[in-house]
mmCIF file of C-alpha atoms and ligand atoms in Angstrom:
data_model
loop_
_atom_site.group_PDB
_atom_site.id
_atom_site.type_symbol
_atom_site.label_atom_id
_atom_site.label_comp_id
_atom_site.label_asym_id
_atom_site.label_seq_id
_atom_site.Cartn_x
_atom_site.Cartn_y
_atom_site.Cartn_z
ATOM 1 C CA UNK A 1 -45.622 15.423 137.191
ATOM 2 C CA UNK A 2 -42.253 17.035 136.516
ATOM 3 C CA UNK A 3 -40.288 14.178 138.096
ATOM 4 C CA UNK A 4 -41.688 11.695 135.576
ATOM 5 C CA UNK A 5 -40.944 13.693 132.430
ATOM 6 C CA UNK A 6 -37.396 14.771 133.332
ATOM 7 C CA UNK A 7 -34.718 12.865 131.355
ATOM 8 C CA UNK A 8 -32.568 10.525 133.460
ATOM 9 C CA UNK A 9 -29.152 11.839 134.507
ATOM 10 C CA UNK A 10 -26.145 10.753 132.376
ATOM 11 C CA UNK A 11 -24.359 7.708 133.803
ATOM 12 C CA UNK A 12 -20.526 7.716 133.774
ATOM 13 C CA UNK A 13 -18.524 4.540 134.331
ATOM 14 C CA UNK A 14 -14.720 4.244 134.322
ATOM 15 C CA UNK A 15 -12.549 1.127 134.475
ATOM 16 C CA UNK A 16 -9.097 -0.124 133.529
ATOM 17 C CA UNK A 17 -8.579 -2.540 130.612
ATOM 18 C CA UNK A 18 -6.046 -2.746 127.766
ATOM 19 C CA UNK A 19 -3.601 -1.091 130.165
ATOM 20 C CA UNK A 20 -5.512 2.175 129.985
ATOM 21 C CA UNK A 21 -8.521 4.094 131.254
ATOM 22 C CA UNK A 22 -11.845 3.276 129.612
ATOM 23 C CA UNK A 23 -14.884 5.523 130.005
ATOM 24 C CA UNK A 24 -18.519 4.937 129.173
ATOM 25 C CA UNK A 25 -21.142 7.692 129.201
ATOM 26 C CA UNK A 26 -24.759 6.630 128.803
ATOM 27 C CA UNK A 27 -27.541 9.190 128.337
ATOM 28 C CA UNK A 28 -31.303 8.856 128.119
ATOM 29 C CA UNK A 29 -31.496 5.457 129.823
ATOM 30 C CA UNK A 30 -32.586 4.455 133.327
ATOM 31 C CA UNK A 31 -29.645 4.309 135.754
ATOM 32 C CA UNK A 32 -29.969 0.581 136.545
ATOM 33 C CA UNK A 33 -30.050 -0.449 132.874
ATOM 34 C CA UNK A 34 -27.101 1.826 132.060
ATOM 35 C CA UNK A 35 -25.043 0.361 134.926
ATOM 36 C CA UNK A 36 -25.852 -3.214 133.884
ATOM 37 C CA UNK A 37 -24.879 -2.559 130.264
ATOM 38 C CA UNK A 38 -21.662 -0.746 131.227
ATOM 39 C CA UNK A 39 -20.705 -3.661 133.490
ATOM 40 C CA UNK A 40 -21.195 -6.042 130.550
ATOM 41 C CA UNK A 41 -18.869 -3.908 128.412
ATOM 42 C CA UNK A 42 -16.280 -3.928 131.201
ATOM 43 C CA UNK A 43 -16.465 -7.733 131.234
ATOM 44 C CA UNK A 44 -16.129 -7.886 127.437
ATOM 45 C CA UNK A 45 -13.071 -5.584 127.487
ATOM 46 C CA UNK A 46 -11.421 -7.648 130.233
ATOM 47 C CA UNK A 47 -12.002 -10.831 128.231
ATOM 48 C CA UNK A 48 -10.579 -9.270 125.069
ATOM 49 C CA UNK A 49 -7.680 -7.821 127.046
ATOM 50 C CA UNK A 50 -6.782 -11.359 128.210
ATOM 51 C CA UNK A 51 -7.306 -13.027 124.814
ATOM 52 C CA UNK A 52 -5.473 -10.448 122.728
ATOM 53 C CA UNK A 53 -2.602 -9.600 125.031
ATOM 54 C CA UNK A 54 0.717 -9.622 123.176
ATOM 55 C CA UNK A 55 2.885 -10.720 126.093
ATOM 56 C CA UNK A 56 0.773 -11.891 129.053
ATOM 57 C CA UNK A 57 -0.107 -15.572 128.576
ATOM 58 C CA UNK A 58 -3.371 -15.997 126.671
ATOM 59 C CA UNK A 59 -4.827 -16.916 123.291
ATOM 60 C CA UNK A 60 -2.524 -14.613 121.286
ATOM 61 C CA UNK A 61 0.693 -15.625 123.067
ATOM 62 C CA UNK A 62 -0.190 -19.289 122.380
ATOM 63 C CA UNK A 63 -0.595 -18.454 118.684
ATOM 64 C CA UNK A 64 2.725 -16.585 118.684
ATOM 65 C CA UNK A 65 4.465 -19.544 120.356
ATOM 66 C CA UNK A 66 3.170 -21.864 117.618
ATOM 67 C CA UNK A 67 4.316 -19.444 114.904
ATOM 68 C CA UNK A 68 7.806 -19.338 116.425
ATOM 69 C CA UNK A 69 7.919 -23.163 116.374
ATOM 70 C CA UNK A 70 6.784 -23.211 112.733
ATOM 71 C CA UNK A 71 3.486 -24.876 113.647
ATOM 72 C CA UNK A 72 -0.105 -24.088 112.717
ATOM 73 C CA UNK A 73 -2.251 -22.632 115.521
ATOM 74 C CA UNK A 74 -5.982 -23.061 116.112
ATOM 75 C CA UNK A 75 -7.688 -19.646 116.383
ATOM 76 C CA UNK A 76 -11.153 -19.040 117.812
ATOM 77 C CA UNK A 77 -13.515 -17.130 115.465
ATOM 78 C CA UNK A 78 -13.524 -13.658 117.103
ATOM 79 C CA UNK A 79 -9.743 -13.454 117.303
ATOM 80 C CA UNK A 80 -9.429 -14.962 113.815
ATOM 81 C CA UNK A 81 -11.731 -12.278 112.410
ATOM 82 C CA UNK A 82 -9.657 -9.525 114.035
ATOM 83 C CA UNK A 83 -6.384 -10.994 112.723
ATOM 84 C CA UNK A 84 -7.892 -11.327 109.222
ATOM 85 C CA UNK A 85 -9.024 -7.698 109.360
ATOM 86 C CA UNK A 86 -5.573 -6.670 110.610
ATOM 87 C CA UNK A 87 -4.039 -8.419 107.599
ATOM 88 C CA UNK A 88 -6.347 -6.611 105.130
ATOM 89 C CA UNK A 89 -5.635 -3.253 106.780
ATOM 90 C CA UNK A 90 -1.904 -3.928 106.847
ATOM 91 C CA UNK A 91 -1.841 -4.692 103.112
ATOM 92 C CA UNK A 92 -3.960 -1.593 102.369
ATOM 93 C CA UNK A 93 -1.521 0.537 104.375
ATOM 94 C CA UNK A 94 1.408 -0.787 102.303
ATOM 95 C CA UNK A 95 2.739 -2.376 105.487
ATOM 96 C CA UNK A 96 2.986 0.902 107.470
ATOM 97 C CA UNK A 97 0.501 -0.649 109.906
ATOM 98 C CA UNK A 98 2.354 -3.901 110.556
ATOM 99 C CA UNK A 99 1.013 -5.948 113.488
ATOM 100 C CA UNK A 100 3.447 -8.800 112.627
ATOM 101 C CA UNK A 101 6.330 -6.805 114.157
ATOM 102 C CA UNK A 102 5.856 -7.910 117.760
ATOM 103 C CA UNK A 103 9.587 -8.598 118.036
ATOM 104 C CA UNK A 104 10.376 -4.995 117.103
ATOM 105 C CA UNK A 105 7.843 -3.577 119.602
ATOM 106 C CA UNK A 106 9.305 -5.842 122.295
ATOM 107 C CA UNK A 107 12.854 -4.743 121.424
ATOM 108 C CA UNK A 108 11.858 -1.094 121.957
ATOM 109 C CA UNK A 109 10.201 -2.135 125.275
ATOM 110 C CA UNK A 110 6.678 -1.294 124.079
ATOM 111 C CA UNK A 111 5.732 -4.721 125.326
ATOM 112 C CA UNK A 112 6.110 -5.194 129.094
ATOM 113 C CA UNK A 113 5.999 -2.608 131.856
ATOM 114 C CA UNK A 114 9.695 -1.633 132.041
ATOM 115 C CA UNK A 115 10.935 1.153 129.738
ATOM 116 C CA UNK A 116 14.360 1.159 128.116
ATOM 117 C CA UNK A 117 16.845 3.813 129.255
ATOM 118 C CA UNK A 118 18.309 4.086 125.726
ATOM 119 C CA UNK A 119 17.233 3.043 122.220
ATOM 120 C CA UNK A 120 18.263 -0.367 120.874
ATOM 121 C CA UNK A 121 21.399 -0.492 118.703
ATOM 122 C CA UNK A 122 21.195 -0.427 114.881
ATOM 123 C CA UNK A 123 22.436 -4.056 114.891
ATOM 124 C CA UNK A 124 19.636 -5.193 117.195
ATOM 125 C CA UNK A 125 17.060 -3.470 114.987
ATOM 126 C CA UNK A 126 18.581 -4.863 111.778
ATOM 127 C CA UNK A 127 18.453 -8.387 113.218
ATOM 128 C CA UNK A 128 14.726 -8.109 113.958
ATOM 129 C CA UNK A 129 13.895 -6.586 110.544
ATOM 130 C CA UNK A 130 16.186 -8.891 108.491
ATOM 131 C CA UNK A 131 13.514 -11.522 107.879
ATOM 132 C CA UNK A 132 10.937 -8.816 106.987
ATOM 133 C CA UNK A 133 8.105 -10.159 109.146
ATOM 134 C CA UNK A 134 4.785 -8.915 107.765
ATOM 135 C CA UNK A 135 1.146 -9.919 107.403
ATOM 136 C CA UNK A 136 1.602 -11.318 103.871
ATOM 137 C CA UNK A 137 3.190 -14.337 105.582
ATOM 138 C CA UNK A 138 0.102 -14.940 107.731
ATOM 139 C CA UNK A 139 -2.659 -17.258 106.454
ATOM 140 C CA UNK A 140 -5.948 -18.130 108.124
ATOM 141 C CA UNK A 141 -7.727 -21.166 106.721
ATOM 142 C CA UNK A 142 -10.514 -23.119 108.437
ATOM 143 C CA UNK A 143 -9.753 -21.736 111.892
ATOM 144 C CA UNK A 144 -6.040 -22.512 111.586
ATOM 145 C CA UNK A 145 -3.374 -19.824 111.426
ATOM 146 C CA UNK A 146 -0.079 -20.470 109.666
ATOM 147 C CA UNK A 147 2.865 -18.172 109.089
ATOM 148 C CA UNK A 148 5.426 -18.639 106.321
ATOM 149 C CA UNK A 149 7.906 -16.915 108.632
ATOM 150 C CA UNK A 150 8.630 -18.008 112.217
ATOM 151 C CA UNK A 151 9.818 -14.416 112.887
ATOM 152 C CA UNK A 152 6.244 -13.106 112.722
ATOM 153 C CA UNK A 153 4.897 -12.226 116.190
ATOM 154 C CA UNK A 154 1.411 -10.745 116.254
ATOM 155 C CA UNK A 155 0.768 -7.611 118.340
ATOM 156 C CA UNK A 156 -2.701 -6.110 117.962
ATOM 157 C CA UNK A 157 -1.984 -3.049 120.132
ATOM 158 C CA UNK A 158 -2.601 -0.596 117.275
ATOM 159 C CA UNK A 159 -6.032 -2.005 116.358
ATOM 160 C CA UNK A 160 -7.493 -3.692 119.465
ATOM 161 C CA UNK A 161 -8.894 -0.671 121.294
ATOM 162 C CA UNK A 162 -10.664 0.709 118.230
ATOM 163 C CA UNK A 163 -12.202 -2.675 117.571
ATOM 164 C CA UNK A 164 -13.158 -3.072 121.240
ATOM 165 C CA UNK A 165 -14.858 0.343 121.394
ATOM 166 C CA UNK A 166 -17.057 -0.618 118.440
ATOM 167 C CA UNK A 167 -17.819 -4.051 119.911
ATOM 168 C CA UNK A 168 -18.641 -2.381 123.235
ATOM 169 C CA UNK A 169 -21.087 0.021 121.579
ATOM 170 C CA UNK A 170 -22.758 -2.894 119.782
ATOM 171 C CA UNK A 171 -23.120 -4.707 123.109
ATOM 172 C CA UNK A 172 -24.676 -1.619 124.738
ATOM 173 C CA UNK A 173 -27.159 -1.423 121.858
ATOM 174 C CA UNK A 174 -28.110 -5.100 122.294
ATOM 175 C CA UNK A 175 -28.754 -4.351 125.984
ATOM 176 C CA UNK A 176 -31.234 -1.619 125.159
ATOM 177 C CA UNK A 177 -28.970 1.450 125.314
ATOM 178 C CA UNK A 178 -29.596 3.908 122.489
ATOM 179 C CA UNK A 179 -27.225 6.791 123.316
ATOM 180 C CA UNK A 180 -23.691 6.381 124.635
ATOM 181 C CA UNK A 181 -20.054 7.250 124.121
ATOM 182 C CA UNK A 182 -17.331 4.661 124.745
ATOM 183 C CA UNK A 183 -13.710 5.752 125.020
ATOM 184 C CA UNK A 184 -10.729 3.425 125.373
ATOM 185 C CA UNK A 185 -7.980 6.045 125.736
ATOM 186 C CA UNK A 186 -7.755 7.639 122.263
ATOM 187 C CA UNK A 187 -10.234 5.285 120.584
ATOM 188 C CA UNK A 188 -13.828 6.497 120.891
ATOM 189 C CA UNK A 189 -17.165 5.225 119.558
ATOM 190 C CA UNK A 190 -20.511 7.029 119.382
ATOM 191 C CA UNK A 191 -23.906 5.407 119.783
ATOM 192 C CA UNK A 192 -26.917 7.632 119.161
ATOM 193 C CA UNK A 193 -26.410 11.208 120.304
ATOM 194 C CA UNK A 194 -25.462 13.296 123.337
ATOM 195 C CA UNK A 195 -29.005 14.544 123.907
ATOM 196 C CA UNK A 196 -30.294 11.078 124.760
ATOM 197 C CA UNK A 197 -33.387 11.325 122.564
ATOM 198 C CA UNK A 198 -34.258 11.301 118.839
ATOM 199 C CA UNK A 199 -32.867 14.415 117.150
ATOM 200 C CA UNK A 200 -30.685 15.243 120.166
ATOM 201 C CA UNK A 201 -27.456 17.209 119.759
ATOM 202 C CA UNK A 202 -24.608 15.060 118.381
ATOM 203 C CA UNK A 203 -21.670 13.844 120.409
ATOM 204 C CA UNK A 204 -18.738 16.282 120.168
ATOM 205 C CA UNK A 205 -15.145 15.178 120.708
ATOM 206 C CA UNK A 206 -12.195 17.406 121.559
ATOM 207 C CA UNK A 207 -8.944 16.606 119.722
ATOM 208 C CA UNK A 208 -6.040 16.998 122.081
ATOM 209 C CA UNK A 209 -3.195 19.360 121.219
ATOM 210 C CA UNK A 210 -0.051 17.180 120.946
ATOM 211 C CA UNK A 211 2.210 19.693 122.722
ATOM 212 C CA UNK A 212 -0.003 21.826 124.957
ATOM 213 C CA UNK A 213 -2.812 21.463 127.452
ATOM 214 C CA UNK A 214 -6.138 21.920 125.683
ATOM 215 C CA UNK A 215 -7.407 21.006 122.244
ATOM 216 C CA UNK A 216 -6.667 21.688 118.573
ATOM 217 C CA UNK A 217 -10.355 21.683 117.847
ATOM 218 C CA UNK A 218 -13.427 19.502 118.035
ATOM 219 C CA UNK A 219 -15.554 17.320 115.761
ATOM 220 C CA UNK A 220 -19.087 16.021 115.848
ATOM 221 C CA UNK A 221 -19.240 12.245 116.020
ATOM 222 C CA UNK A 222 -22.397 10.729 114.569
ATOM 223 C CA UNK A 223 -24.189 7.519 115.518
ATOM 224 C CA UNK A 224 -22.057 4.518 114.506
ATOM 225 C CA UNK A 225 -18.825 6.458 113.976
ATOM 226 C CA UNK A 226 -15.459 5.831 115.608
ATOM 227 C CA UNK A 227 -12.633 8.316 116.096
ATOM 228 C CA UNK A 228 -9.052 7.227 116.809
ATOM 229 C CA UNK A 229 -6.011 9.313 117.665
ATOM 230 C CA UNK A 230 -2.373 8.220 117.653
ATOM 231 C CA UNK A 231 0.167 10.611 119.158
ATOM 232 C CA UNK A 232 3.849 10.642 120.049
ATOM 233 C CA UNK A 233 2.982 12.083 123.493
ATOM 234 C CA UNK A 234 1.252 9.004 124.939
ATOM 235 C CA UNK A 235 4.108 6.556 125.374
ATOM 236 C CA UNK A 236 7.734 7.592 124.969
ATOM 237 C CA UNK A 237 11.050 7.808 126.734
ATOM 238 C CA UNK A 238 13.641 10.586 126.523
ATOM 239 C CA UNK A 239 17.289 9.813 125.782
ATOM 240 C CA UNK A 240 20.024 12.378 125.112
ATOM 241 C CA UNK A 241 17.398 15.057 124.616
ATOM 242 C CA UNK A 242 15.420 13.091 122.015
ATOM 243 C CA UNK A 243 11.903 11.711 122.276
ATOM 244 C CA UNK A 244 11.618 7.986 121.439
ATOM 245 C CA UNK A 245 7.917 7.243 121.050
ATOM 246 C CA UNK A 246 5.984 4.007 120.465
ATOM 247 C CA UNK A 247 4.888 4.415 116.813
ATOM 248 C CA UNK A 248 7.535 2.592 114.840
ATOM 249 C CA UNK A 249 8.281 2.857 111.136
ATOM 250 C CA UNK A 250 8.456 -0.741 109.822
ATOM 251 C CA UNK A 251 10.892 0.378 107.073
ATOM 252 C CA UNK A 252 13.749 1.331 109.404
ATOM 253 C CA UNK A 253 12.549 0.146 112.817
ATOM 254 C CA UNK A 254 12.823 3.676 114.292
ATOM 255 C CA UNK A 255 10.130 5.873 115.852
ATOM 256 C CA UNK A 256 8.412 7.505 112.878
ATOM 257 C CA UNK A 257 9.591 11.071 112.220
ATOM 258 C CA UNK A 258 7.688 14.067 110.911
ATOM 259 C CA UNK A 259 4.382 13.616 112.778
ATOM 260 C CA UNK A 260 3.113 14.557 116.239
ATOM 261 C CA UNK A 261 -0.460 13.247 116.000
ATOM 262 C CA UNK A 262 -3.104 11.828 113.667
ATOM 263 C CA UNK A 263 -6.880 11.642 114.143
ATOM 264 C CA UNK A 264 -9.127 9.503 111.920
ATOM 265 C CA UNK A 265 -12.919 9.050 111.783
ATOM 266 C CA UNK A 266 -14.512 5.943 110.229
ATOM 267 C CA UNK A 267 -17.562 3.768 110.788
ATOM 268 C CA UNK A 268 -15.332 0.732 111.477
ATOM 269 C CA UNK A 269 -13.501 1.079 114.797
ATOM 270 C CA UNK A 270 -10.666 -1.281 113.868
ATOM 271 C CA UNK A 271 -10.066 0.571 110.599
ATOM 272 C CA UNK A 272 -9.996 3.982 112.320
ATOM 273 C CA UNK A 273 -7.490 2.704 114.899
ATOM 274 C CA UNK A 274 -5.152 0.958 112.425
ATOM 275 C CA UNK A 275 -5.336 3.933 110.062
ATOM 276 C CA UNK A 276 -4.411 6.426 112.798
ATOM 277 C CA UNK A 277 -1.227 4.418 113.349
ATOM 278 C CA UNK A 278 -0.518 3.963 109.618
ATOM 279 C CA UNK A 279 -1.088 7.639 108.747
ATOM 280 C CA UNK A 280 1.130 8.717 111.630
ATOM 281 C CA UNK A 281 3.936 6.692 110.062
ATOM 282 C CA UNK A 282 3.069 7.830 106.519
ATOM 283 C CA UNK A 283 3.716 11.432 107.612
ATOM 284 C CA UNK A 284 2.637 14.640 105.854
ATOM 285 C CA UNK A 285 3.994 13.572 102.459
ATOM 286 C CA UNK A 286 2.111 10.292 102.167
ATOM 287 C CA UNK A 287 -0.843 10.604 104.475
ATOM 288 C CA UNK A 288 -3.443 11.523 101.831
ATOM 289 C CA UNK A 289 -2.373 8.667 99.578
ATOM 290 C CA UNK A 290 -2.376 6.039 102.348
ATOM 291 C CA UNK A 291 -5.689 7.404 103.691
ATOM 292 C CA UNK A 292 -7.271 6.886 100.253
ATOM 293 C CA UNK A 293 -5.862 3.348 100.058
ATOM 294 C CA UNK A 294 -7.333 2.577 103.483
ATOM 295 C CA UNK A 295 -10.726 4.067 102.515
ATOM 296 C CA UNK A 296 -10.344 6.902 105.019
ATOM 297 C CA UNK A 297 -12.056 10.163 104.024
ATOM 298 C CA UNK A 298 -11.837 11.925 107.413
ATOM 299 C CA UNK A 299 -8.287 12.462 108.693
ATOM 300 C CA UNK A 300 -6.150 15.107 110.375
ATOM 301 C CA UNK A 301 -2.359 15.122 110.782
ATOM 302 C CA UNK A 302 -0.176 17.409 112.887
ATOM 303 C CA UNK A 303 3.391 17.574 111.566
ATOM 304 C CA UNK A 304 6.562 18.068 113.606
ATOM 305 C CA UNK A 305 6.282 21.858 113.212
ATOM 306 C CA UNK A 306 2.776 21.757 114.681
ATOM 307 C CA UNK A 307 1.095 22.518 111.343
ATOM 308 C CA UNK A 308 -2.228 20.821 110.672
ATOM 309 C CA UNK A 309 -3.151 18.892 107.499
ATOM 310 C CA UNK A 310 -6.802 18.058 106.812
ATOM 311 C CA UNK A 311 -8.519 15.904 104.221
ATOM 312 C CA UNK A 312 -11.389 17.809 102.511
ATOM 313 C CA UNK A 313 -14.039 15.891 104.456
ATOM 314 C CA UNK A 314 -12.257 16.609 107.758
ATOM 315 C CA UNK A 315 -11.932 20.296 106.840
ATOM 316 C CA UNK A 316 -15.720 20.361 106.447
ATOM 317 C CA UNK A 317 -16.304 18.546 109.777
ATOM 318 C CA UNK A 318 -13.796 20.057 112.216
ATOM 319 C CA UNK A 319 -13.994 23.262 114.265
ATOM 320 C CA UNK A 320 -10.386 24.387 114.838
ATOM 321 C CA UNK A 321 -9.132 26.634 117.633
ATOM 322 C CA UNK A 322 -8.312 30.086 116.229
ATOM 323 C CA UNK A 323 -4.553 29.872 116.864
ATOM 324 C CA UNK A 324 -4.084 26.619 114.895
ATOM 325 C CA UNK A 325 -1.914 26.961 111.772
ATOM 326 C CA UNK A 326 -2.933 25.007 108.695
ATOM 327 C CA UNK A 327 -0.178 23.611 106.512
ATOM 328 C CA UNK A 328 0.008 25.115 103.032
ATOM 329 C CA UNK A 329 -1.949 23.009 100.534
ATOM 330 C CA UNK A 330 0.360 20.589 98.704
HETATM 331 P P1 LIG B 1 -2.057 3.705 121.323
HETATM 332 O O1 LIG B 1 -1.836 2.292 121.773
HETATM 333 O O2 LIG B 1 -1.272 4.724 122.063
HETATM 334 O O3 LIG B 1 -3.518 4.046 121.204
HETATM 335 P P2 LIG B 1 -1.699 2.951 118.567
HETATM 336 O O4 LIG B 1 -3.100 2.535 118.363
HETATM 337 O O5 LIG B 1 -1.141 3.748 117.436
HETATM 338 O O6 LIG B 1 -1.483 3.837 119.844
HETATM 339 O O7 LIG B 1 -0.838 1.644 118.804
HETATM 340 C C1 LIG B 1 0.518 1.701 119.204
HETATM 341 C C2 LIG B 1 1.021 0.323 119.558
HETATM 342 O O8 LIG B 1 0.994 -0.502 118.407
HETATM 343 C C3 LIG B 1 2.477 0.333 120.016
HETATM 344 O O9 LIG B 1 2.571 0.355 121.413
HETATM 345 C C4 LIG B 1 3.043 -0.953 119.446
HETATM 346 O O10 LIG B 1 2.775 -2.041 120.307
HETATM 347 C C5 LIG B 1 2.230 -1.128 118.200
HETATM 348 N N1 LIG B 1 2.843 -0.504 117.003
HETATM 349 C C6 LIG B 1 3.847 0.422 116.922
HETATM 350 N N2 LIG B 1 4.142 0.709 115.647
HETATM 351 C C7 LIG B 1 3.294 -0.047 114.886
HETATM 352 C C8 LIG B 1 3.133 -0.233 113.478
HETATM 353 N N3 LIG B 1 3.883 0.434 112.593
HETATM 354 N N4 LIG B 1 2.176 -1.102 113.070
HETATM 355 C C9 LIG B 1 1.416 -1.794 113.947
HETATM 356 N N5 LIG B 1 1.540 -1.676 115.267
HETATM 357 C C10 LIG B 1 2.468 -0.814 115.748
HETATM 358 MG MG1 LIG B 2 -3.998 2.653 116.402
#
């Protein structure tokens, strides 16, 4: 009977969490099971959104309040593991990924819903950076977090969605889903393949062009891989004809210059996400070196002239649109 052998239709679910659109596509599973599993992921994301929020009251804001008072803070295991991973990734990135700079992100209005009309003054930025808040000051021992510096304020915005996409895929797998794609804005995780059966065609992801409608190219994403993109086109305000975006260089407190977008593939979602941010800030001159330090083999960077830089592994993986210009090899 044809009706019994036909593969089930793909199931698409969309919901808001982490202040953005999240999308789950499940293939090769019965509709009811796919819906149940997607609903569980939505619940997980909402929980993590509450626990990890950098400014709405929750577990992380309680930790930040303790840090500001110079007190130790109890941290539950899942959040502690993410903060510990954020510290390792921050050190590997030479501090370019610096989730201890919550005060700087708040100053630029990347915390909260209201956007600034103009950039902060050099004095305001210097005040926030003077104490050099960074993850070296943060210590996690026996479920207690301490900071040597009360100026540290944790903001996991550059790592949370990548971590969540991986955790969501793991939850789907535990609920009997074998083939799915989870996207939390620019942080995407593949489970199984797009064909919904063993040996099916792989998931394929379009990489958005940072300045035009359409894509730069596309990559296959294999089972258990995450892809993260950071771009200057997602969140920014214009002032006096200049674009002030949300990816801040910890060395001078300004929006990082020289890059329009970075895309990274790695098996660890948190690492892909943090590295996309770090490599954006590293820029064309340093991105290969920082990628190697962060154990990233697959990376792409678009510089401010729109030229594309690829690591060798990414060059072998990506299919570029014909009009894309590659940067001259260094
Ligand atoms: P998106 O949130 O658009 O996916 P990212 O993953 O790169 O982009 O995270 C950007 C957010 O991370 C910013 O909104 C800000 O809160 C924070 N951030 C900005 N610069 C840095 C940095 N150098 N290190 C760590 N976090 C940063
Ligand atoms: Mg990121």
